[in-house]
Tab-separated table of C-alpha atoms in Angstrom:
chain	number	residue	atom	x	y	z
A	1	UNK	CA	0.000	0.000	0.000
A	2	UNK	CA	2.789	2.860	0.734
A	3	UNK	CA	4.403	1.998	-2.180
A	4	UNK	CA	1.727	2.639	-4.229
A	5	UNK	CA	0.876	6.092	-3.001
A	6	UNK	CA	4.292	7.048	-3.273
A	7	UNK	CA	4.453	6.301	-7.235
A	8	UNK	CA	0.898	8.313	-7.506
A	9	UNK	CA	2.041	11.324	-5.312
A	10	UNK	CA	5.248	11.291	-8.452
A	11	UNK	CA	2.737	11.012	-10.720
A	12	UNK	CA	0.436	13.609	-9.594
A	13	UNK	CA	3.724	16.027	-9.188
A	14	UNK	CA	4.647	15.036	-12.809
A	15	UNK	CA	1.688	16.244	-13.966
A	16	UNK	CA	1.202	19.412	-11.859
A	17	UNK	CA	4.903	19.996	-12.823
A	18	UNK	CA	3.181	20.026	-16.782
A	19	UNK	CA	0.575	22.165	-16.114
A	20	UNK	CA	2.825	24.960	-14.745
A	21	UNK	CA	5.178	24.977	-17.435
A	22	UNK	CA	2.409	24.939	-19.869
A	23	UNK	CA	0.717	28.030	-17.493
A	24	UNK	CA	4.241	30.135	-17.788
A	25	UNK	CA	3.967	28.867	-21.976
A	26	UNK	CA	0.463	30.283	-22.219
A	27	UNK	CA	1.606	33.636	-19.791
A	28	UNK	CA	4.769	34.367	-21.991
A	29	UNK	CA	2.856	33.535	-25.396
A	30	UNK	CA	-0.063	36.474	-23.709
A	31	UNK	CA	2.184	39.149	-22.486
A	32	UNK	CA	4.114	38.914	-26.118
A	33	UNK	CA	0.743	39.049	-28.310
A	34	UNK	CA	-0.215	42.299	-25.504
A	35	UNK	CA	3.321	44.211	-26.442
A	36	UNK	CA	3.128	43.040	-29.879
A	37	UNK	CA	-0.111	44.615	-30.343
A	38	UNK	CA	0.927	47.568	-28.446
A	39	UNK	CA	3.799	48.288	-30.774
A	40	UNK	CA	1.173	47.942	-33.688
A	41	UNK	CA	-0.675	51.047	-32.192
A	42	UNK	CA	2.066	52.602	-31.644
A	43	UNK	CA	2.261	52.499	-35.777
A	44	UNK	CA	-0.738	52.909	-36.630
A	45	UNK	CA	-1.047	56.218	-34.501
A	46	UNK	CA	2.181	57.318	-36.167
A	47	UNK	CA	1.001	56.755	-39.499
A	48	UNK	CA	-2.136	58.118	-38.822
A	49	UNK	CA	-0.381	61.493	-36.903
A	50	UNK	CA	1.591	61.735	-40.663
A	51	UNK	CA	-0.841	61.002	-42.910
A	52	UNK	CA	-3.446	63.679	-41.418
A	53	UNK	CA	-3.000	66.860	-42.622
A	54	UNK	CA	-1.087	70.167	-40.625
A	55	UNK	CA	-3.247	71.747	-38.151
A	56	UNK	CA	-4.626	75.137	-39.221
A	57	UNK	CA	-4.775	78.045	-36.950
A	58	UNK	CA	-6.301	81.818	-37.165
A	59	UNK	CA	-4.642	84.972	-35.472
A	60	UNK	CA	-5.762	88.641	-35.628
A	61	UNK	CA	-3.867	91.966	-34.860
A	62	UNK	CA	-3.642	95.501	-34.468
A	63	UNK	CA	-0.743	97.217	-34.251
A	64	UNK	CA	0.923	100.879	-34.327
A	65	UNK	CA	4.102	102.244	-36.060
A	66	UNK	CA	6.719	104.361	-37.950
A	67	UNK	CA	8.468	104.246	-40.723
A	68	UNK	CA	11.508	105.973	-41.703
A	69	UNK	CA	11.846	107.121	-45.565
A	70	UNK	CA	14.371	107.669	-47.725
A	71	UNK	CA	12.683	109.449	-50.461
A	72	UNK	CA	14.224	110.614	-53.851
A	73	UNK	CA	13.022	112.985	-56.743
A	74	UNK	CA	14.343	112.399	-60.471
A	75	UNK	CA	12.907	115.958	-62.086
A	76	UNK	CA	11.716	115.218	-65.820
A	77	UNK	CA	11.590	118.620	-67.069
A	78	UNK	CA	14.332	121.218	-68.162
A	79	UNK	CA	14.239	123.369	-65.257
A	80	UNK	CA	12.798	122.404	-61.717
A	81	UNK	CA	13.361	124.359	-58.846
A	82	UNK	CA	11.566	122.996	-55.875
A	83	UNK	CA	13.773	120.355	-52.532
A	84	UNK	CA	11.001	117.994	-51.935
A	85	UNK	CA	11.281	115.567	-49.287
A	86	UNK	CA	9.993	112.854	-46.912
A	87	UNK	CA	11.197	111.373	-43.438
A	88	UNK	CA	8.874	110.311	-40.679
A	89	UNK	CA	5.438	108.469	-41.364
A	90	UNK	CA	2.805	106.847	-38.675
A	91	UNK	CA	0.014	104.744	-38.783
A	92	UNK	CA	-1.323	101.818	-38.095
A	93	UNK	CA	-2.687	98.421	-39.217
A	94	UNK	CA	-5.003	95.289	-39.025
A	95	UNK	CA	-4.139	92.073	-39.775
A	96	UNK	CA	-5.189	88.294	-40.420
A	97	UNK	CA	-3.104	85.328	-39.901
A	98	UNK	CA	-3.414	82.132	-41.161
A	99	UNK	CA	-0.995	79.274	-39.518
A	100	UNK	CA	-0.879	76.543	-41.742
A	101	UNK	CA	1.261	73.839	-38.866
A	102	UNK	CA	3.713	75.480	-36.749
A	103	UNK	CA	5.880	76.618	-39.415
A	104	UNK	CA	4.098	78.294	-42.517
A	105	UNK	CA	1.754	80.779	-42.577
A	106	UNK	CA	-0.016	83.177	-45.222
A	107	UNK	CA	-0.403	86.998	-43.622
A	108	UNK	CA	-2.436	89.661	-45.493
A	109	UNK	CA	-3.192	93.012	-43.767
A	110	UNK	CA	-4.311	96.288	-44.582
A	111	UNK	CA	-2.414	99.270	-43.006
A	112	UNK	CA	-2.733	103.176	-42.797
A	113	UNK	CA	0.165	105.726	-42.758
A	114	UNK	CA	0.124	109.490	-42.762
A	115	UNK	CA	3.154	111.946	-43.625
A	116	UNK	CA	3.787	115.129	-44.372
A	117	UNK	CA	5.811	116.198	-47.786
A	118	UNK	CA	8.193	119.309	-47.438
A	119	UNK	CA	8.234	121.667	-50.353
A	120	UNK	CA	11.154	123.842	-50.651
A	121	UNK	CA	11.207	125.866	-53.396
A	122	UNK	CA	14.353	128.933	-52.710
A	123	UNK	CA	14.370	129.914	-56.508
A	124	UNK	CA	10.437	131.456	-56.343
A	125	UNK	CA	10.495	131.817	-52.497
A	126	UNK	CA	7.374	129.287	-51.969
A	127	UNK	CA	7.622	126.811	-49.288
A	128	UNK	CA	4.572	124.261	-48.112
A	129	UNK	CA	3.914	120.743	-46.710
A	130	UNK	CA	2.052	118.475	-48.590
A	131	UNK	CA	-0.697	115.957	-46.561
A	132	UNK	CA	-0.039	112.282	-47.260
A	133	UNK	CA	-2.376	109.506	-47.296
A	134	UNK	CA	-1.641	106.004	-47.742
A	135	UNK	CA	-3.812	102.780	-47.875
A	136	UNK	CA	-1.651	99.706	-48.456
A	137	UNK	CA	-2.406	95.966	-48.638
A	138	UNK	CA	0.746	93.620	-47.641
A	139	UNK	CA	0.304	90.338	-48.786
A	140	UNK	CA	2.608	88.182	-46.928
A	141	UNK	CA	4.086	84.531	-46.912
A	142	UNK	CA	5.785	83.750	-43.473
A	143	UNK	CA	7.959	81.247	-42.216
A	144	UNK	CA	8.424	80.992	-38.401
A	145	UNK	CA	11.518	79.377	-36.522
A	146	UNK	CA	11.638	79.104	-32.990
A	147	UNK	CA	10.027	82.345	-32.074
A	148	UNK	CA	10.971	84.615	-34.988
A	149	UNK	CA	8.640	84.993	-38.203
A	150	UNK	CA	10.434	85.574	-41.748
A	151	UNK	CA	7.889	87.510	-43.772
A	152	UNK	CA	7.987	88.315	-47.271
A	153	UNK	CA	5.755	89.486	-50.183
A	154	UNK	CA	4.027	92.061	-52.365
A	155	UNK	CA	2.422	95.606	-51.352
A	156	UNK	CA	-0.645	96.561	-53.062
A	157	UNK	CA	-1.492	100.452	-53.020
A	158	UNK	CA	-4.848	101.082	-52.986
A	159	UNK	CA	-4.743	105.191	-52.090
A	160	UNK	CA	-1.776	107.431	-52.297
A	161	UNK	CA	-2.377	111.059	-53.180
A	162	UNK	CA	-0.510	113.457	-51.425
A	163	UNK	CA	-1.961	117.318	-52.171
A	164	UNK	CA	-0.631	121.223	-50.901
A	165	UNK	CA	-2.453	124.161	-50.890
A	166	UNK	CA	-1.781	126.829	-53.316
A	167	UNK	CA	-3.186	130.559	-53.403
A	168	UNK	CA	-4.889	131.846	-56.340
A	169	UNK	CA	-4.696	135.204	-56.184
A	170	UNK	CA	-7.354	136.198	-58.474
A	171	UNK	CA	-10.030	135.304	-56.528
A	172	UNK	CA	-7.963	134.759	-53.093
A	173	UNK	CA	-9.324	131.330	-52.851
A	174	UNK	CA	-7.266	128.565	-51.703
A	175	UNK	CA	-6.973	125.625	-54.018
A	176	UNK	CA	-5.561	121.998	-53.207
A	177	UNK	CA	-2.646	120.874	-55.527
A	178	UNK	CA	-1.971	117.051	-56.253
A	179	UNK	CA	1.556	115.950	-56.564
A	180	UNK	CA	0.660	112.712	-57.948
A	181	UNK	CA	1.339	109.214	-56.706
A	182	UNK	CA	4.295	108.912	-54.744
A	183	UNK	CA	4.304	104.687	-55.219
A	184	UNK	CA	4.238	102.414	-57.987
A	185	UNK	CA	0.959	100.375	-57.130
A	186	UNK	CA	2.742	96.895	-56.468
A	187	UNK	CA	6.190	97.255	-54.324
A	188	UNK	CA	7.305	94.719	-51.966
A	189	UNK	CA	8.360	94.244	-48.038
A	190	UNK	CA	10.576	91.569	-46.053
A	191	UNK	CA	11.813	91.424	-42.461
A	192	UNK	CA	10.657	90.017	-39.356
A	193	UNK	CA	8.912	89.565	-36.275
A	194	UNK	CA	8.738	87.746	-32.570
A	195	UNK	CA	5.739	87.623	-30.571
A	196	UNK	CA	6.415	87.881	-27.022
A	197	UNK	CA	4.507	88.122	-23.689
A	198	UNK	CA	1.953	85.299	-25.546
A	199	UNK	CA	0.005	88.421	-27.163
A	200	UNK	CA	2.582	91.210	-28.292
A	201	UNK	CA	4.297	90.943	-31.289
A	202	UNK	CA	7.197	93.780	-32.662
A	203	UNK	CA	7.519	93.524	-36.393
A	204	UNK	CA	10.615	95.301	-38.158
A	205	UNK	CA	10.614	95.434	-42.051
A	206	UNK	CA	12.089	96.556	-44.966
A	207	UNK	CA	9.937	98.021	-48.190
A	208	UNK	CA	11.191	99.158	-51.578
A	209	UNK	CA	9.508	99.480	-54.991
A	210	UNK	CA	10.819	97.259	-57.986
A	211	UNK	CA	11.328	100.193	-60.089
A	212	UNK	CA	11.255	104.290	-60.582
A	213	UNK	CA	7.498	104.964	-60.970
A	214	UNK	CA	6.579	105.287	-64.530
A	215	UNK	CA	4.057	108.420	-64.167
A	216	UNK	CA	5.051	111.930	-64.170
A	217	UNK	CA	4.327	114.016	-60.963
A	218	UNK	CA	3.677	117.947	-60.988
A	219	UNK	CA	4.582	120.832	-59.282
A	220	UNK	CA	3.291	124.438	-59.441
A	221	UNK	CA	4.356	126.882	-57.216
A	222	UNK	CA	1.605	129.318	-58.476
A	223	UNK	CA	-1.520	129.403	-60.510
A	224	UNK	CA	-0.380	132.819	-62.821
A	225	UNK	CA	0.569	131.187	-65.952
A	226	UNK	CA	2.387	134.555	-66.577
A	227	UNK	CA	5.127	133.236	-63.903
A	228	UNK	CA	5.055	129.654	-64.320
A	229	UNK	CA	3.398	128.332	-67.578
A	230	UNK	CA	3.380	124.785	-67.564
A	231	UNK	CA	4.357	122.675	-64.265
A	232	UNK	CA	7.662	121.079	-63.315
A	233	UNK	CA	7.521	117.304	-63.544
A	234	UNK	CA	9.332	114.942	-61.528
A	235	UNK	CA	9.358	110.828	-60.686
A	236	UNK	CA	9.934	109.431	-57.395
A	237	UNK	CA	11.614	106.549	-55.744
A	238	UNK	CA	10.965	105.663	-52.056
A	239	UNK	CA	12.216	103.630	-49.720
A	240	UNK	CA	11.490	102.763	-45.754
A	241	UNK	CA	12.267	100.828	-42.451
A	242	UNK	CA	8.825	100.221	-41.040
A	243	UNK	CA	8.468	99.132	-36.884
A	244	UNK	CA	5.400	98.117	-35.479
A	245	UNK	CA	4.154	97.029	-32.183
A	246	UNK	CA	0.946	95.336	-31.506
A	247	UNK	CA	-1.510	92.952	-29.915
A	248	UNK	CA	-2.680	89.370	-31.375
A	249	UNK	CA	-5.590	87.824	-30.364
């Protein structure tokens, strides 16, 4: 009799001894199918992450500025007698953002400056300022690294016409004089910008025309054709560094 339960305890421990090993089979075979199919997510969400297309993102702004001019006058006619000249403008402009990802974006904006023209004109002792008024649409591409923005792109001008007043001394009435446009209507801008503070940005640019404008300007320093019979024509060239400060939201 003891013999016998002895050889049936060894059997039963031969068999428990197969169960167990097939238990840590079965376990190991489990936990390898689990991080197998966690690796296949992991795949799938990265393939899905590049497949889906950049995240697009609006911004708006207003912002205030000057601009520094460097302004030049190529007379057209035989004799021309006035120093005309342009430094300091202000303004200020709105404008739309469209982030396209994190790094490209398209910018268009429509800004406002105001200057004032000096007319110097020793030879007929006549000297005036002439009101500017300028409506421009930047249409910007922008590429952002880090916490800078690259912008570049075309200007439209939609209003420029700078005027003086002139006496007419027939009737003593005061008349308004145009000088003609100052800009070509399509120059260009580049420069850039860093938003700080999570809603300030401070843009710095640089703006310049592609070429002399093509139309004639005119200048008379009085309406008696007696003294001045036909006016002095001119072109202009003009150039700026533009900085802006403003809020985005």
């Amino acid at each position: 009799m003891g013999v016998i339960m002895v050889n049936c305890n060894r059997e039963t421990m031969k068999y428990s001894g197969l169960k167990i090993a097939l238990l840590i089979v079965i376990l190991a075979l489990s936990f390898t199918a689990v991080a197998q199919t966690n690796s296949a997510d992991k795949v799938v969400k990265s393939a899905m992450k590049q497949t889906q297309p950049p995240k697009v993102t609006t911004e708006f702004g207003l912002g205030v500025g000057a601009r520094y001019n460097w302004f030049t006058v190529q007379p057209t006619s035989e004799v021309f007698t006035p120093n005309i000249s342009m430094r300091m403008s202000y303004g200020a402009a709105l404008q739309f953002r469209l982030n396209i990802g994190r790094t490209f974006g398209i910018q268009p904006e429509i800004s406002y400056a105001y200057s004032t023209i000096r007319i110097n004109d020793k030879t007929n002792n006549f000297s005036t300022k002439a009101k500017f008024n300028m409506v421009q649409i930047p249409l910007l591409l922008s590429f952002r690294i880090a916490m800078f923005r690259i912008n570049a792109g075309p200007v439209f001008t939609l209003m420029d016409s700078p005027t003086y007043q002139l006496a007419n001394t027939a009737d003593e009435s005061i008349r308004q004089m145009p000088l003609g446009k100052m800009l070509p209507t399509i120059t260009y801008t580049a420069g850039i910008s860093v938003k700080f503070a999570s809603c300030m940005m401070l843009d710095v640019r640089y703006a310049d025309q592609f070429m002399d404008i093509q139309s004639d300007n005119s200048y008379i320093w009085t309406l008696d054709t007696t003294k001045q019979a036909e006016a002095q024509t001119f072109r202009t060239r003009s150039r700026s560094v533009q900085v802006r400060i403003g809020y985005v939201f």
